[in-house]
Coordinates of C-alpha atoms in Angstrom, one line a residue:
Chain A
X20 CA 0.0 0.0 0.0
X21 CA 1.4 3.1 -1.1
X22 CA 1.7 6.2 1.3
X23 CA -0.9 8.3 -0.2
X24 CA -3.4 5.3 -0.2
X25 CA -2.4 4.5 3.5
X26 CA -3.4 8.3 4.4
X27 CA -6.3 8.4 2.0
X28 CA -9.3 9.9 4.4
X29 CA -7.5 11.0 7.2
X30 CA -7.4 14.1 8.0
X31 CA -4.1 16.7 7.8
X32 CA -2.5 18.4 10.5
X33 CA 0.0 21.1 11.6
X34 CA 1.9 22.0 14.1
X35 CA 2.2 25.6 15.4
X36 CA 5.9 25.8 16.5
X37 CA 7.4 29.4 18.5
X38 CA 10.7 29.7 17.9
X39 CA 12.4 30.1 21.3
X40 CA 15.9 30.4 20.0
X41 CA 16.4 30.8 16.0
X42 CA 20.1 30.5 16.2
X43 CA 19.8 26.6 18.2
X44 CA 16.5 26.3 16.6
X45 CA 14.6 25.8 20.0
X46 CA 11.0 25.6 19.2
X47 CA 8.2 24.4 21.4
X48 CA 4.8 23.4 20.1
X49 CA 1.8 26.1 20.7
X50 CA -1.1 25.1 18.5
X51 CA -2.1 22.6 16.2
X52 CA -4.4 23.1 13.3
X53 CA -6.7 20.5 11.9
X54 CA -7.9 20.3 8.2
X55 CA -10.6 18.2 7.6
X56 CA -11.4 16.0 4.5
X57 CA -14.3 18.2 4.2
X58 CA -11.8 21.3 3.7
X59 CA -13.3 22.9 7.3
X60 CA -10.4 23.2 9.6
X61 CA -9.9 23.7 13.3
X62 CA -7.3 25.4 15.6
X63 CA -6.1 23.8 19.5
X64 CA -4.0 25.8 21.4
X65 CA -1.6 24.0 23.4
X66 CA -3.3 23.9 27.2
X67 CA 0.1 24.2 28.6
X68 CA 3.3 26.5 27.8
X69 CA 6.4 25.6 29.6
X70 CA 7.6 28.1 31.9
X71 CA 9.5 30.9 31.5
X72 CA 12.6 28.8 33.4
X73 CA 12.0 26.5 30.7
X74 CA 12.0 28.2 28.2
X75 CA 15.3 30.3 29.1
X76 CA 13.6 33.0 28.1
X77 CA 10.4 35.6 29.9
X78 CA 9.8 37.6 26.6
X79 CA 8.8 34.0 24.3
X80 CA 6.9 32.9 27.4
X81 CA 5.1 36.5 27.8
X82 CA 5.0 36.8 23.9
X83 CA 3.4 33.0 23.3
X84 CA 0.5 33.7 26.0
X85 CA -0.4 37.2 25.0
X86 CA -1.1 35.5 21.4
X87 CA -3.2 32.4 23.2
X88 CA -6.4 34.1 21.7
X89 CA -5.1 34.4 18.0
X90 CA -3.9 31.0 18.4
X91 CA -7.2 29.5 19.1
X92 CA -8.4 31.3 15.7
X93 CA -6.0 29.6 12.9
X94 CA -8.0 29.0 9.9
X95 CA -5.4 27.5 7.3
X96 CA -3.1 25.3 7.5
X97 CA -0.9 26.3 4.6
X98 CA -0.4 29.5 6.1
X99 CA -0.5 31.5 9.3
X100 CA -1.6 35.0 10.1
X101 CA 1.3 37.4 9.3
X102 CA 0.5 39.3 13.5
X103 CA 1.9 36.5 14.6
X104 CA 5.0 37.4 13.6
X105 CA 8.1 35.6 12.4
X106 CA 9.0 33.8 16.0
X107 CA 5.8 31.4 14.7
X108 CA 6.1 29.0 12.2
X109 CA 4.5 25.8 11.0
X110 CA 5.9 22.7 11.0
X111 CA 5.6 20.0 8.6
X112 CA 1.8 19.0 7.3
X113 CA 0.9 15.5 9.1
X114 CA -1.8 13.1 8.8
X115 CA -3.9 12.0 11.7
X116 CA -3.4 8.4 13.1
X117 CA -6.1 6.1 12.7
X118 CA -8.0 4.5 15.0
X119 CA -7.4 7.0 17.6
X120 CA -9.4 9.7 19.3
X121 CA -7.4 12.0 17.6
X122 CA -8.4 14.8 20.0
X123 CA -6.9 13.6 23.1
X124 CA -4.0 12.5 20.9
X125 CA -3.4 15.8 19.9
X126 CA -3.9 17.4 23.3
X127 CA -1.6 14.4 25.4
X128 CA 0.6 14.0 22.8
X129 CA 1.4 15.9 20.1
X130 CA 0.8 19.8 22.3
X131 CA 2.0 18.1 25.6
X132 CA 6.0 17.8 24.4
X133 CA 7.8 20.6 25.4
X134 CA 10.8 19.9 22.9
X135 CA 10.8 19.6 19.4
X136 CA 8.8 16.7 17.9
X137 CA 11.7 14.9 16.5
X138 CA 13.3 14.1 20.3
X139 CA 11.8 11.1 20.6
X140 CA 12.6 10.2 17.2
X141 CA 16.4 11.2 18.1
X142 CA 16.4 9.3 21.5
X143 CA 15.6 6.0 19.6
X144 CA 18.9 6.6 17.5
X145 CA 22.0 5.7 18.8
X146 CA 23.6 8.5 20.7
X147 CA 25.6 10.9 18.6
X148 CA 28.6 10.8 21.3
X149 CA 28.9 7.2 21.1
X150 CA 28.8 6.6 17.5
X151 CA 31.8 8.9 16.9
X152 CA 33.5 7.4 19.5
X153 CA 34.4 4.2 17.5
X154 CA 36.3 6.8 15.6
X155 CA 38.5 7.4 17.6
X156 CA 39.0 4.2 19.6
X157 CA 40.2 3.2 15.7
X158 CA 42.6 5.3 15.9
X159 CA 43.8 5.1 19.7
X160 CA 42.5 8.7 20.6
X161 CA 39.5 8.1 22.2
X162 CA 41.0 8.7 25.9
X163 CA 41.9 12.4 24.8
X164 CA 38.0 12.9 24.3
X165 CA 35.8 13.7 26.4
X166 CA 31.7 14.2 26.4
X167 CA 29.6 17.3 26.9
X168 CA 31.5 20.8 27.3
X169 CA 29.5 22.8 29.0
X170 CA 29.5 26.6 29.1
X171 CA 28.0 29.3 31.7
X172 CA 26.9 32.4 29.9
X173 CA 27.7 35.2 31.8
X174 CA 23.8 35.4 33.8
X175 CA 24.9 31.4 34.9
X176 CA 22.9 29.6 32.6
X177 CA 24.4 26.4 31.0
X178 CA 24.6 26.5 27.5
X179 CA 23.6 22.8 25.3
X180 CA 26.9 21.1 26.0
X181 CA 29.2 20.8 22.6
X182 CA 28.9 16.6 21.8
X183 CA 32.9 16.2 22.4
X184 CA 36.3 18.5 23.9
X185 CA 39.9 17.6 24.4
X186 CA 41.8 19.6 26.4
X187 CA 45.2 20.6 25.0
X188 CA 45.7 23.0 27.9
X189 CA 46.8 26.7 25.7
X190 CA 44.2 25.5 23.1
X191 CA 40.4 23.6 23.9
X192 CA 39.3 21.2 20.3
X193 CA 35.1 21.8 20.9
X194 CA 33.9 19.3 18.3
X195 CA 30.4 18.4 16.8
X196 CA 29.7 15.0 15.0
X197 CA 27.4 14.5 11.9
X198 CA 26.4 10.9 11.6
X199 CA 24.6 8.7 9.1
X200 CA 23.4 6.5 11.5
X201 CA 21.0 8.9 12.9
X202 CA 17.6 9.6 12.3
X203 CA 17.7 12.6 11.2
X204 CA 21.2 14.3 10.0
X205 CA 19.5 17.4 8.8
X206 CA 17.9 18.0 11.9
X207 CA 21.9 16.9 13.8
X208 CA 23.4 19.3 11.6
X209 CA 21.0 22.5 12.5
X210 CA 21.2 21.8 16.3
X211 CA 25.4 21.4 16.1
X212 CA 25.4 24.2 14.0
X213 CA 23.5 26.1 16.1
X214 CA 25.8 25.5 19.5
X215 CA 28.8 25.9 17.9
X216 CA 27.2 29.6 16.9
X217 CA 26.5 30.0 20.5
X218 CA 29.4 28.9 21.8
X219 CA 31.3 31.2 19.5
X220 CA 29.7 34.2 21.0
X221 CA 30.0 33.3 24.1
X222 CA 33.3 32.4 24.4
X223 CA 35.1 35.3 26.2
X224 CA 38.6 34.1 25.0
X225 CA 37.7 33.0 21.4
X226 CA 41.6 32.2 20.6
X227 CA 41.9 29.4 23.4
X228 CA 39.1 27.5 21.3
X229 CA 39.0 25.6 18.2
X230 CA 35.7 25.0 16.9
X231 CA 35.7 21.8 14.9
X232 CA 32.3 19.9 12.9
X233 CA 33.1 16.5 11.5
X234 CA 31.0 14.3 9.3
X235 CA 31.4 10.6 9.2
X236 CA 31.3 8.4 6.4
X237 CA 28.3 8.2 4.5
X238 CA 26.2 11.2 5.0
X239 CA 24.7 13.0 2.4
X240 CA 26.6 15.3 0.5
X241 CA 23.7 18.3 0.6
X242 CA 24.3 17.7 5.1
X243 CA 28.2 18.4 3.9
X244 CA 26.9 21.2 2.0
X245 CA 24.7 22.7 4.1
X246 CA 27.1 22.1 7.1
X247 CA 30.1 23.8 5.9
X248 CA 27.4 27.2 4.6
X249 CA 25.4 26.8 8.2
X250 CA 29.3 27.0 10.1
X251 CA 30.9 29.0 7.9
X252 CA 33.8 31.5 9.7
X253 CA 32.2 29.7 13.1
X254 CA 34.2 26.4 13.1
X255 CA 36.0 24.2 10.2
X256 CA 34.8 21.1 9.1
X257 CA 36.1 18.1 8.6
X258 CA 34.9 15.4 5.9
X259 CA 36.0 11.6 7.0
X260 CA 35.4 10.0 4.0
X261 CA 38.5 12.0 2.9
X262 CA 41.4 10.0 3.8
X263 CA 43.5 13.1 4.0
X264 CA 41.1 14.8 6.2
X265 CA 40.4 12.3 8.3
X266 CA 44.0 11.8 9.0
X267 CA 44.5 15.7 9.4
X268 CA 41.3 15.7 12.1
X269 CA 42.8 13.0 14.0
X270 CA 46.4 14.7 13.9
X271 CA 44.1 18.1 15.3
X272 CA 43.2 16.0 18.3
X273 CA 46.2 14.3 19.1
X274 CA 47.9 18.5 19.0
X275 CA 44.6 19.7 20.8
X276 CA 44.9 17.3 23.8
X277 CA 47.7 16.9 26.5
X278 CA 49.9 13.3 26.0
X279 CA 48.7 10.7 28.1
X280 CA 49.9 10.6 31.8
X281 CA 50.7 6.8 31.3
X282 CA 52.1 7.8 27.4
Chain B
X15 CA 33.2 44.9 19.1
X16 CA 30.9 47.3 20.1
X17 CA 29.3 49.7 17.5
X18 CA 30.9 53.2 17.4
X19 CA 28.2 54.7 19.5
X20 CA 28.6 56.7 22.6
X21 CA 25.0 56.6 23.7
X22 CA 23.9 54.8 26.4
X23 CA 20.2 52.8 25.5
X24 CA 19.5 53.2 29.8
X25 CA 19.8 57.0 29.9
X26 CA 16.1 57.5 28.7
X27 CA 12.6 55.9 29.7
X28 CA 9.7 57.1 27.8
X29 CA 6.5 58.0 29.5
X30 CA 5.3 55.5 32.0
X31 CA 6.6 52.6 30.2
X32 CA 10.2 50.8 30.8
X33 CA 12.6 50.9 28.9
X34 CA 14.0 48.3 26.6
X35 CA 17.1 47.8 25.5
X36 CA 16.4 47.0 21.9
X37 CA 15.1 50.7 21.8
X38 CA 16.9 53.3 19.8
X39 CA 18.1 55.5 22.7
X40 CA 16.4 59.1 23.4
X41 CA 17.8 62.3 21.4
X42 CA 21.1 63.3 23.6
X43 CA 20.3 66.2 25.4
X44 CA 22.3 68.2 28.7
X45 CA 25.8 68.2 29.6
X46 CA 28.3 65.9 28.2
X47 CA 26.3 65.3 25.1
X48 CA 27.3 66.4 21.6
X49 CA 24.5 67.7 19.7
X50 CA 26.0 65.7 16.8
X51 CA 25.7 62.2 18.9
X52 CA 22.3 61.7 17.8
X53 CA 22.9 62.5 14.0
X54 CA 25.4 60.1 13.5
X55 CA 24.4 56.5 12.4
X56 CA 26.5 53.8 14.0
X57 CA 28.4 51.7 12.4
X58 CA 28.9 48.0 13.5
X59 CA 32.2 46.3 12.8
X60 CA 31.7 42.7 14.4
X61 CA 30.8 39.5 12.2
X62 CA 27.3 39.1 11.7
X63 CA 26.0 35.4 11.2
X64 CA 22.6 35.0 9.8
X65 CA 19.8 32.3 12.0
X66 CA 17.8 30.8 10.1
X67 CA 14.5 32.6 10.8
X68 CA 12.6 33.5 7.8
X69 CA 11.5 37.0 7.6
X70 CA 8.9 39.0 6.0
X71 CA 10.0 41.6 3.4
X72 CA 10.9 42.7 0.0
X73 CA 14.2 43.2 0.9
X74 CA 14.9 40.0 1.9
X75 CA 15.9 40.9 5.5
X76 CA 18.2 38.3 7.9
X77 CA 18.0 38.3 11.0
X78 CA 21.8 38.2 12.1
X79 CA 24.0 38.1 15.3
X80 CA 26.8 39.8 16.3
X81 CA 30.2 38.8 17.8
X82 CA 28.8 40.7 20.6
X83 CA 25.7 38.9 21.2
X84 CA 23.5 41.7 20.1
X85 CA 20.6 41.1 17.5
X86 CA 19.6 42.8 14.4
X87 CA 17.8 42.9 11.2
X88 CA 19.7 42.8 8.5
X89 CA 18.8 44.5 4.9
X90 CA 21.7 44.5 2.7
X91 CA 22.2 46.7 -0.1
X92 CA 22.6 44.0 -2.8
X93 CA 19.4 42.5 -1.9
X94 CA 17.1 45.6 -2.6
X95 CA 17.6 48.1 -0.3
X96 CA 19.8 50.1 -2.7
X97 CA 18.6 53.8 -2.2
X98 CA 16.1 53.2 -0.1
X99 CA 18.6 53.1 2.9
X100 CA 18.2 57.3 2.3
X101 CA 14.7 57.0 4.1
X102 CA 15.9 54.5 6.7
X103 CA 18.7 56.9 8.2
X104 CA 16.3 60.1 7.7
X105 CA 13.6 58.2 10.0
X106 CA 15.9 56.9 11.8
X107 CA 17.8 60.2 13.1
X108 CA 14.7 62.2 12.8
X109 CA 12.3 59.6 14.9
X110 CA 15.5 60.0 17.4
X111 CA 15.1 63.9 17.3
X112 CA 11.6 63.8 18.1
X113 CA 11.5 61.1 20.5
X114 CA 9.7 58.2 18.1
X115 CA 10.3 54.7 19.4
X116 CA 12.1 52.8 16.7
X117 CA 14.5 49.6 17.4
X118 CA 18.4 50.9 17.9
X119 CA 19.8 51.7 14.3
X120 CA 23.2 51.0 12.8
X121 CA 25.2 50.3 9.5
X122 CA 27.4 47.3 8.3
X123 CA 30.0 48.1 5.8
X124 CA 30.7 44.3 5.0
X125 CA 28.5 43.5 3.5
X126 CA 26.8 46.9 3.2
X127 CA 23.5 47.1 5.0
X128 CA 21.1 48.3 7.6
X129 CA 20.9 47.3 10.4
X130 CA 17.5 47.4 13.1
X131 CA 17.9 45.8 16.5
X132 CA 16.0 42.7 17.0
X133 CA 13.4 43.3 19.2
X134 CA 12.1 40.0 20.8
X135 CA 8.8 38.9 21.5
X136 CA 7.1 41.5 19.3
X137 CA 4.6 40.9 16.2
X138 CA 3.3 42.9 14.0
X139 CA 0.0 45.6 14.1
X140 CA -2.7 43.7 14.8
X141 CA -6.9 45.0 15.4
X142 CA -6.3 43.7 19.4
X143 CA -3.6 46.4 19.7
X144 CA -6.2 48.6 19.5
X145 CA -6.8 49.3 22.9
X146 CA -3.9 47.6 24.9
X147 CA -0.9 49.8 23.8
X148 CA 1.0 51.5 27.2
X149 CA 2.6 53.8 24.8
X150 CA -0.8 55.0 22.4
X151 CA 0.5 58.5 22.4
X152 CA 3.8 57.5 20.3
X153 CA 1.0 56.1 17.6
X154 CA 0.4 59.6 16.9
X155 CA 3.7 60.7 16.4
X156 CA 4.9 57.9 14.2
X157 CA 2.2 58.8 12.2
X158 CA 3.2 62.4 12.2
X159 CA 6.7 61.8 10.9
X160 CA 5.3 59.5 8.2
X161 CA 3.3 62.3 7.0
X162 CA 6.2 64.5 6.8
X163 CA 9.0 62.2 5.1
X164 CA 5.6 60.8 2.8
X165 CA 6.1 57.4 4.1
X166 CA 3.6 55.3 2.1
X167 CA 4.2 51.9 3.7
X168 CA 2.9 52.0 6.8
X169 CA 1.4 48.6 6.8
X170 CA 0.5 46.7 10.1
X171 CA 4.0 44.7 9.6
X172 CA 5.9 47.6 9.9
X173 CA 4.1 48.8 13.1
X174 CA 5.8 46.8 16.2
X175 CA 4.4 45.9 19.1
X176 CA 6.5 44.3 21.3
X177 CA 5.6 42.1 24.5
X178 CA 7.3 44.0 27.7
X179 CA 7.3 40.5 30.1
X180 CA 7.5 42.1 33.5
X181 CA 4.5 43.9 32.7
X182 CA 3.0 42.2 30.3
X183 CA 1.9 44.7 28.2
X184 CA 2.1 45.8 24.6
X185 CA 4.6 48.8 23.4
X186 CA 4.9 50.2 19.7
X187 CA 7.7 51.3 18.0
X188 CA 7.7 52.0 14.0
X189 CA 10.5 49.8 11.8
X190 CA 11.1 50.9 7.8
X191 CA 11.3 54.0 6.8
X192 CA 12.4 52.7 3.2
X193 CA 9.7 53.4 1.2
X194 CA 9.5 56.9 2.5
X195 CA 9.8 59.4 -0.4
X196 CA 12.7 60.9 0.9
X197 CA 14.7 58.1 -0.6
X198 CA 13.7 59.2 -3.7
X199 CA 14.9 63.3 -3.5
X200 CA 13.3 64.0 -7.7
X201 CA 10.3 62.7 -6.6
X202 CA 10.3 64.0 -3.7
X203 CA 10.6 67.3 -4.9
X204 CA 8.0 67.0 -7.2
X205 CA 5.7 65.9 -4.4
X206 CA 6.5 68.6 -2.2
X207 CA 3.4 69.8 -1.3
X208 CA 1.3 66.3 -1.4
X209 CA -0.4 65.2 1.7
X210 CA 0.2 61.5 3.1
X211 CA -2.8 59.0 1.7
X212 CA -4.2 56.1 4.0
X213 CA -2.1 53.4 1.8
X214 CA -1.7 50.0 3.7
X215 CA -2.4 51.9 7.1
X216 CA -4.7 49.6 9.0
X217 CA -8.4 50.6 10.0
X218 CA -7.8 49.7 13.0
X219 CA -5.0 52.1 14.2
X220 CA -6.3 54.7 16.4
X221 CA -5.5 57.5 14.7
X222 CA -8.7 59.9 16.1
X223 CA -7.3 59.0 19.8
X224 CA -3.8 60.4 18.8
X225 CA -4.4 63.5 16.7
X226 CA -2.8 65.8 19.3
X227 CA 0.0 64.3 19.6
X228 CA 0.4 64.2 16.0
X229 CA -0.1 68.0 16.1
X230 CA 2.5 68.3 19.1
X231 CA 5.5 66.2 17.5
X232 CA 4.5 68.3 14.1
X233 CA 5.6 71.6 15.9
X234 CA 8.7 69.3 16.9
X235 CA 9.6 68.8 13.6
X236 CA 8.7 72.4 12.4
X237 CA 11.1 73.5 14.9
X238 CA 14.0 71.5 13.2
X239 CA 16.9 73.9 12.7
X240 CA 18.0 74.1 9.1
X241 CA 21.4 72.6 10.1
X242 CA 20.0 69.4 12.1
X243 CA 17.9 68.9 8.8
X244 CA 21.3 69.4 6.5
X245 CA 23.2 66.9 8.9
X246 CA 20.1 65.1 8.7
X247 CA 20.1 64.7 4.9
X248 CA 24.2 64.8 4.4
X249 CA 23.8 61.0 6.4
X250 CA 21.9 60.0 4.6
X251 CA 23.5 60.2 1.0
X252 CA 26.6 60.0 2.4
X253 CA 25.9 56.2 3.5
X254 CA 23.5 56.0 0.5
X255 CA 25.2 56.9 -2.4
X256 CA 23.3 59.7 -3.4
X257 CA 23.9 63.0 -5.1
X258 CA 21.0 64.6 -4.8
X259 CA 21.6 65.7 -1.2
X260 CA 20.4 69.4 -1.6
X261 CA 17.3 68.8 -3.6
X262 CA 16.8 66.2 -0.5
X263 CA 17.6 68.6 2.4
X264 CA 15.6 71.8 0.8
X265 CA 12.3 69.7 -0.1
X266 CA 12.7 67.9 3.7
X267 CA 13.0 71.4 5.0
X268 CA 10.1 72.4 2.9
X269 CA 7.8 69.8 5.0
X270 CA 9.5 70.2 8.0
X271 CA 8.5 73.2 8.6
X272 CA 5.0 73.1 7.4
X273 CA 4.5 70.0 8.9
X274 CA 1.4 70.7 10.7
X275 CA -0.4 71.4 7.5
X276 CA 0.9 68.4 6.5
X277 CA 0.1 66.1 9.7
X278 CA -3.7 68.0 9.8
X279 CA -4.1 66.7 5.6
X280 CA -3.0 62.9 6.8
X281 CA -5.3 62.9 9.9
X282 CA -8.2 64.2 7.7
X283 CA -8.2 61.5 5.2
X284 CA -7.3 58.9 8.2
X285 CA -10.8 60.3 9.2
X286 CA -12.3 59.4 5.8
X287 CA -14.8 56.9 6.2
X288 CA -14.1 53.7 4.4
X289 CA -15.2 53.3 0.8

């Protein structure tokens, strides 16, 4: 059964995302909108927002209530009302599961995640820190490496930890992995793009990091592409399906990273 | 890096409302304060990287971020701003001079653009504004200086309101001045003596609540010296490109100073009832 025959009858929908953070591409979901096979469509606002301490932000939280009202109101699902503004945008046109009371599956499901809707996807995929790792156990690096650099911003909030660091005392190596193996690499490539842009302003000392995106072996080439335009001046990237690079990337971390205290 | 200006954005609070620091800051005024502080446009030297945030306009603006954290709107020059920046630094330095809230202001060389601060949280005009602005009065006097610089494209998406989230409560400010026909000085001259149409002004701004204040920020603007307009105009070409700075600076003059005829024509067909 083809796709389209599989979703024959069932109606569309659309999720109403506000963009917390354009740069990381935090979003949270505020309202779906519902298009009927009859062409009549509906509008649910999400019955709860996440708090201003979760959202890292009192303006979006202030901003996403004030426009509860006009949320409720959304009559089209191809476009939304330009008073919104730009920090609202629709995702991706769905269609409805079957056999479920599609109401309650809205409200329960689909408006009660306060994260992006491909998290879940992304938690069933292996873990981008671990799959790069069997990089560089190949190549006898992986003790050099280490998992999550975090980074206060001046008020004390944590910044989204950068996926790997090495520690080569005058210099820090922040580096981002893009896999194949995960679910979605375009989505992987946005978010890492968008912490290593966050991390470059924020960094007080800018020279005593190295910002570094690598892409494994087969990943798309337009993930390459878009990659190297979405990080360009922000961090270099390396391609490991080049020999040459791969070797050059690995030489980076070896230079970035103290010797070994048993070495 | 910082850009080159010497105002402080916390120095001012307009009436009753707080201030906020994407605000272009008051016009410099007292001790300590060149008078030609708030006729210069900054310019901003930091890299600017772009998010990925679509934006609404013809001139394809970005919304970029500086090395210093700060956010603005980008329009560059190759994408269709061209000329128009003229009417962006007039608006910009005159709304400053007459206390209009617009976003901060400031200039990239590379690439050339304009640049507005980002101001978060904010949408554009829309018919529940109506009655929930804390700053209605500055309604009046946005509409004033549109009058005066024959800005035809005053649509609802280039009147800001922005959320203030302490108080949660809805301020305006006006963004693009582009249009305005002071970017384009012949026609400008030839239109001298033209009063302001409705155009893409929504029904739904108040205008009949904030006719006086219209009428008070029109004997602002009559008041202009001749040199503050010069300096005015001579910013604007010079970041422009354009020759036709005295045609520009007389015909500005012109409507500067009869401004209140001017404002009074706008208001009157604002009052027109709808066709």
């Amino acid at each position: 059964m083809s796709a389209a025959e599989h979703h024959h009858g069932l109606p569309k929908y659309r999720v109403v995302q506000y963009v917390v953070n354009p740069f990381s591409d935090f979003r949270v979901p505020v309202a779906v909108v519902v298009r009927h096979d009859s062409g009549e469509t509906e509008s649910i606002a999400a019955p709860h927002i996440p708090e201003p301490e979760c959202l890292g932000n009192a303006t979006a939280y202030a901003h996403i209530r004030a426009l509860g009202p006009q949320l409720a109101r959304l009559d089209s699902i191809d476009t939304l009302p330009e008073i919104l503004g730009p920090h609202f945008t629709f995702g991706s046109i769905q269609h409805l599961p079957k056999n479920k009371a599609w109401r309650q599956w809205l409200l329960e499901v689909v408006l009660r995640r306060d994260v992006t809707a491909s998290e879940s996807a992304a938690k069933r995929a292996p873990r981008l820190s671990r799959v790069s790792r069997r990089l560089f156990a190949s190549h006898g690096v992986d003790r050099l490496v280490q998992d999550n650099f975090r980074l206060p911003t001046p008020q004390g909030v944590l910044l989204e930890p950068v996926t790997h660091w090495a520690d080569g005392g005058a210099i820090k190596l922040l580096m981002e992995p893009l896999s194949p193996k995960r679910t979605h690499p375009s989505k992987d490539m946005r978010e890492a793009a968008g912490r290593l842009t966050i991390y470059r302003y924020h960094l007080d000392d800018a020279e005593k990091f190295k910002l570094v995106a690598y892409t494994l072996p087969g990943l798309e080439k337009s993930v390459k592409q878009d990659l190297r335009v979405a990080v360009a001046g922000i961090a270099d990237v390396y391609d490991i399906a080049d020999p040459e690079m791969e070797s050059a990337f690995i030489k980076l971390v070896r230079q970035g990273s103290p010797p070994l205290v048993d070495a | 890096m910082r850009a080159d200006s010497t105002r402080s954005s916390t120095a001012w609070k307009p009436t009753n409302v707080p201030a906020q620091n994407w605000l272009a800051p008051p016009p410099a005024i007292g001790l300590g304060c060149s008078v030609l502080d708030d006729l210069i446009v900054p310019v901003v030297h930091s890299r600017l990287t772009a998010s990925p945030l679509k934006l609404a306009g013809s001139c394809r603006p970005e919304h970029v971020v500086g090395d210093d954290g700060r956010e603005w709107v980008r329009k560059k020059h190759v994408d269709g701003l061209g000329v128009q920046i003229s009417g962006e630094v007039v608006g910009a330095l005159l709304a400053t001079k007459l206390g209009i809230p617009i976003p901060e202001y400031a200039t990239s060389e590379r690439p050339r653009a304009w640049l507005s601060r980002w101001a978060p949280g904010s949408s554009p005009w829309s018919e529940a504004h109506n009655t929930d602005l804390v700053n209605e009065p500055d309604l009046g006097r946005i509409l004033a200086l549109d009058a005066v610089l024959l800005n035809t494209d005053r649509s609802a998406r280039n009147i800001l309101v922005t959320i203030d989230p302490e108080e949660s409560s809805w301020r305006v400010s006006a963004i693009d001045f582009g249009m305005a026909g002071v970017s384009f000085p012949a026609r400008f001259n030839i239109d001298r003596d033209r009063v302001l149409q409705r155009g893409p002004l929504p029904r739904s701004v108040p205008a009949h609540r904030v006719h006086e204040e219209a009428i008070e920020c029109a004997h602002a603007a009559a008041d202009l010296t001749s040199w503050t307009i010069k300096q005015v105009c001579a910013q604007a070409c010079a970041l422009s490109g354009n020759t036709m700075e005295a045609t520009m600076a007389e015909v500005l003059e012109h409507r500067c100073r009869n401004a209140v005829r001017f404002v009074e024509g706008y208001f009157r067909h604002l009052a027109e009832p709808e066709s």
